[in-house]
Amino acid sequence: MSRSTPVSEPHKIKTVRLLSFPTLEERKKHLADAGFNVFRLTPSQLSFDMVSGGTSAVSQEQLAGQLVGDEAYAGSRNFEKLQRAVHDILGHGYVCPTHGILGSTKLILSTMVPAGSVIPSNGRDRMDVLAPRDVTVVDVRDRSEPVFTGNVDLEALEAAFAQGSVPVVDVQAFADGQHPISLRNLRAVRDFADRHGARLVLDGSRIIENAWYIQRHGVGRADRDIRGLVREMVKTSHVLQMDGAQDPKASAGGLLSTDNPADHEHFMNEVVVFEGLHTYGGMAGRTLEVLARGLEEMVDEDEVDWVMHQTERFTQRLRDAGVPLERGCDGAYLRADQILPQAGASARDTLSAALYLLAGVRAVAMHRRGSEGLVPVQIPRLALTNEQLDQVADAIISLVAQADGITGLQVVEEGPWRDQMAYHWVFPDLDPFEFDTFPYQVHTVERVGVLTRGQREKAIRAAGYNTFLLSSADVTIDLLTDSGTSAMSTDQWAAYDAARPTSATSDEYPRLMKAFKEALGYQFNLPTHQGRAAEHILSQILIQPGQLVPGNMYFTTTKLHQELAGGVFVDVIVDEAHDPESDHPWKGNIDLAKLRALVDEHGAEKIAYISFEHSVNMAGGQPVSMDNMKEVYAYCAPLGIPVFFDATRCVENAYMIQFRDPRYADTPVGDILREMMVYGDGCTVSGKKDFLINIGGLLAFRDNAEWARQAQELLRVYEGQVTDGGLAVADLAAIARGLEEMVDDRYIHTRVQQTRYLGRLLHDAGVPIVTPVGTHAVFLDAKRFLPHVDQDEYPAQRLAAEIFVETGVRAMERGNVSKGRNPATGENYRPALELVRLTIPRRVYTNDHMRAVAEGVIRVWEKRESLRGLRFVYEPEKLRFFQGRFELL
Ligand code: P61
């Protein structure tokens, strides 16, 4: 059970939902079209939608559950699953599903509450729906309780019972989102209800938040786990009602549970009238399944800690800046009446409109008008990063600072409910807030491995100190590779699902061809199943045995295929690339003098082609300058030497040009990319990196139809149809969509800057890394990290293993082990670069994860002197880094 503040998310991002950031002009238009009522705006018109109902990110298991809804009208398996979850987690013996929290309330009223009854409650928002139904709600919340502000004042309760017939006492866990109740008070209310023949109905929609609060603040509860506390709260009630769109993270749905068979009987007979049947309750089977899985997951201690930590942090940031607010269990509830007193009765809606105008953020008070002057800024569970939340908070702080210049909305249309309101407004002259953060939110998450240090020691020993041989389930943060590890977007998944499969020509094929042409500008595009397949075909077409292939540092698969075709790779990268301490900005450049010398010595006809890699992987993710591409091409074209890019990380390279070359500072990355590609005759691509897909590749030719024809011949023989390259049609659809997303300037900026952020954290702590930091990875310099370990004792291998033991982070050796032995001498090559690669997958980890990684590596750095090297106990002949095993010296 963890009680300390969590450092980073206990999960990684599995899929993302893209965010849009409307401009100020667009925001003005949307707002006017919506009658200045932000309730009427749609998510695609927003930057961040700060509402918590049904907006949570879900686990991949919940997402999978969505597809196993059996949609049986009666007796569905999903209902049986829900029964088990309610029994196991909540402890109640009977459950009646409903379409939502209002469905649950309706059943309680119709089975238990005769007209004219009195219902004491600790929540006020309940009045919105009970008041129109001939029920008198009496507020019995204890205003004097400082900690458990949702406690019921037992004297007020007694007074309520004196007011009329009280069949039900309504208690909300975290009433109105703000007021937690203590277990002791809940028990006292139960005793009271029992003595007076009334039922205690607990609304547990936010029971997790309340249980966490008890764990933190309840006397003698710190040793209790969330699961036990939830169960105890539920068992204290007669009836539990729950909103599936809150703690269980479903999109809709609800339930009533009880241990009383007679009450359940009543619910079952009534549910058919208003909701559906007692085995589906007005929910789709898939929603039942997601709800059931959500109940099982919601008591996960680490997840609860993370969600609550986000809320605390967000609220604190606003408090520290003096923003008037009340703390909510799911966010900060802004005191609109204090922030905008000049707006009078429309203070809340004015605040909402102004926040949207300023930053595109939606915060909205729902339900009826009137009541307290609060605008809730709720945090969708698991959906946003701390960095995003910090910026939302900063937008609010900026708004509060400019509040004096904001006049109140003027009512044009009105009604008792908030959605009915429409206004007129003179736009205030606000200084708009600009977000600089990841342009997506979390859609689904995947829990990560959390082993103890002792377990990790055992795991790495069992893996022969080789991180390739670890089970990914044991890894907390997986920085082995950025290849095929991207989180796809919901748009990619939608395209994936919608693709019509065929083994002939698919609808996706022409779409993909168009997308390739738009992204890279090349005429002939051949899909391949991944990068090495394209490298194979290109090498076979262009290399005559004995020819040379100059390139800017080798990559394992690329060089292998060149050699299999009879070619000889020659490294012509600038010398600075081999110096981990050089701060040359374009360490990926080809040294034109080296290239010239090679051509002069052997003649142009001896050169098969130039193998020109963007953002050079083995050099540390180092970019190539636009001028260098231009110069190399200008030199090669007249000599008839083709130039082929390895464009695997071409977008990252394009971004670095935008970032470092002032002439391109205002050019969109997509335009820079197309210009880059002009200085080449074609390219190979491992799409598993920049294309934001998990599988796929490309072989492209700018305009040479004969090469394309030859390549298609080989494609048919080795890969698949020319129209799919051996890929599933659905994957073609995902690639086409990825090609659009990859050149989004906001995305690629945050992508590369995240890598640089990790590098900065390490560099500032004195950890030796390759500088400047590259685009996709931070490379630790093992020679400087472990200078006392000889290179033949594999310092980088040892360091990667130790980082796993210390932190659960998986890295990759790129040094003596990877380079191998010289077959002539049998000696290790002992390469200049002895590195450990911390590779950042795209859209998967947050900056809090990066901080956790840095802290762990810094801990290893601090005890570096105690680390000894390794020796092989099993050494394969080829590519020994994959399967080799070691022991400690
Ligand atoms: C990686 F240890 N890269 O970085 P494929 N070109 C370039 C790559 O980075 C690349 C490929 C071609 C990987 C995966 C990997 O020895 C290894 O789609 C610049 O993987 O066939 C792959 O593309 C090959 C890691 C590959 C390795 C080979 O993690």
PDB file of C-alpha atoms and ligand atoms in Angstrom, residues 468 481-483 530-532 535 555-558 613 617 646 648-649 686 688-689 812 814 837 881-882, ligand 1:
ATOM      1  CA  PHE A 468      16.075  -7.699 -24.496  1.00  0.00           C
ATOM      2  CA  THR A 481      12.655   1.276 -28.373  1.00  0.00           C
ATOM      3  CA  ASP A 482      10.425   3.801 -30.101  1.00  0.00           C
ATOM      4  CA  SER A 483       9.738   1.226 -32.809  1.00  0.00           C
ATOM      5  CA  GLN A 530       8.329  -2.778 -42.084  1.00  0.00           C
ATOM      6  CA  GLY A 531      11.589  -0.978 -42.699  1.00  0.00           C
ATOM      7  CA  ARG A 532      13.962  -3.867 -43.269  1.00  0.00           C
ATOM      8  CA  GLU A 535      15.869  -2.017 -47.284  1.00  0.00           C
ATOM      9  CA  PHE A 555      22.145   0.976 -38.910  1.00  0.00           C
ATOM     10  CA  THR A 556      22.122  -2.771 -38.184  1.00  0.00           C
ATOM     11  CA  THR A 557      19.436  -3.900 -40.626  1.00  0.00           C
ATOM     12  CA  THR A 558      20.334  -1.380 -43.330  1.00  0.00           C
ATOM     13  CA  GLU A 613      19.572   8.645 -42.721  1.00  0.00           C
ATOM     14  CA  ASN A 617      19.755   6.641 -34.769  1.00  0.00           C
ATOM     15  CA  ASP A 646      16.352   6.347 -44.595  1.00  0.00           C
ATOM     16  CA  THR A 648      12.426   6.511 -40.649  1.00  0.00           C
ATOM     17  CA  ARG A 649      12.691   9.591 -38.431  1.00  0.00           C
ATOM     18  CA  SER A 686      10.395   1.989 -40.995  1.00  0.00           C
ATOM     19  CA  LYS A 688       6.939   2.019 -36.874  1.00  0.00           C
ATOM     20  CA  LYS A 689       8.540   5.254 -35.732  1.00  0.00           C
ATOM     21  CA  MET A 812      19.012  -0.685 -24.699  1.00  0.00           C
ATOM     22  CA  ARG A 814      24.384   0.372 -28.007  1.00  0.00           C
ATOM     23  CA  ARG A 837      19.779   4.294 -25.209  1.00  0.00           C
ATOM     24  CA  PHE A 881      23.014  -8.269 -28.405  1.00  0.00           C
ATOM     25  CA  PHE A 882      19.602  -9.873 -28.888  1.00  0.00           C
TER      26      PHE A 882
HETATM   27  C1  P61 B   1      15.046   0.732 -33.126  1.00  0.00           C
HETATM   28  F1  P61 B   1      18.222  -3.116 -32.013  1.00  0.00           F
HETATM   29  N1  P61 B   1      14.965   0.611 -35.494  1.00  0.00           N
HETATM   30  O1  P61 B   1      15.585   1.847 -33.277  1.00  0.00           O
HETATM   31  P1  P61 B   1      12.271  -2.166 -38.973  1.00  0.00           P
HETATM   32  N2  P61 B   1      16.208   2.187 -40.062  1.00  0.00           N
HETATM   33  C2  P61 B   1      16.306   2.799 -38.871  1.00  0.00           C
HETATM   34  C3  P61 B   1      15.820   2.158 -37.748  1.00  0.00           C
HETATM   35  O2  P61 B   1      15.918   2.776 -36.564  1.00  0.00           O
HETATM   36  C4  P61 B   1      15.221   0.853 -37.861  1.00  0.00           C
HETATM   37  C5  P61 B   1      15.159   0.267 -39.142  1.00  0.00           C
HETATM   38  C6  P61 B   1      15.667   0.947 -40.206  1.00  0.00           C
HETATM   39  C7  P61 B   1      14.708  -0.008 -34.329  1.00  0.00           C
HETATM   40  C8  P61 B   1      14.252  -1.435 -34.195  1.00  0.00           C
HETATM   41  C9  P61 B   1      15.480  -2.263 -34.190  1.00  0.00           C
HETATM   42  O3  P61 B   1      19.151  -4.178 -34.265  1.00  0.00           O
HETATM   43  C10 P61 B   1      17.921  -3.604 -34.249  1.00  0.00           C
HETATM   44  O4  P61 B   1      10.918  -1.599 -39.198  1.00  0.00           O
HETATM   45  C11 P61 B   1      16.937   4.125 -38.792  1.00  0.00           C
HETATM   46  O5  P61 B   1      12.574  -2.479 -37.561  1.00  0.00           O
HETATM   47  O6  P61 B   1      12.534  -3.297 -39.883  1.00  0.00           O
HETATM   48  C12 P61 B   1      14.750   0.165 -36.718  1.00  0.00           C
HETATM   49  O7  P61 B   1      13.219  -0.973 -39.386  1.00  0.00           O
HETATM   50  C13 P61 B   1      14.601  -1.080 -39.348  1.00  0.00           C
HETATM   51  C14 P61 B   1      16.269  -2.332 -33.070  1.00  0.00           C
HETATM   52  C15 P61 B   1      15.923  -2.865 -35.334  1.00  0.00           C
HETATM   53  C16 P61 B   1      17.478  -3.029 -33.084  1.00  0.00           C
HETATM   54  C17 P61 B   1      17.136  -3.551 -35.378  1.00  0.00           C
HETATM   55  O8  P61 B   1      14.754   0.272 -32.022  1.00  0.00           O
END
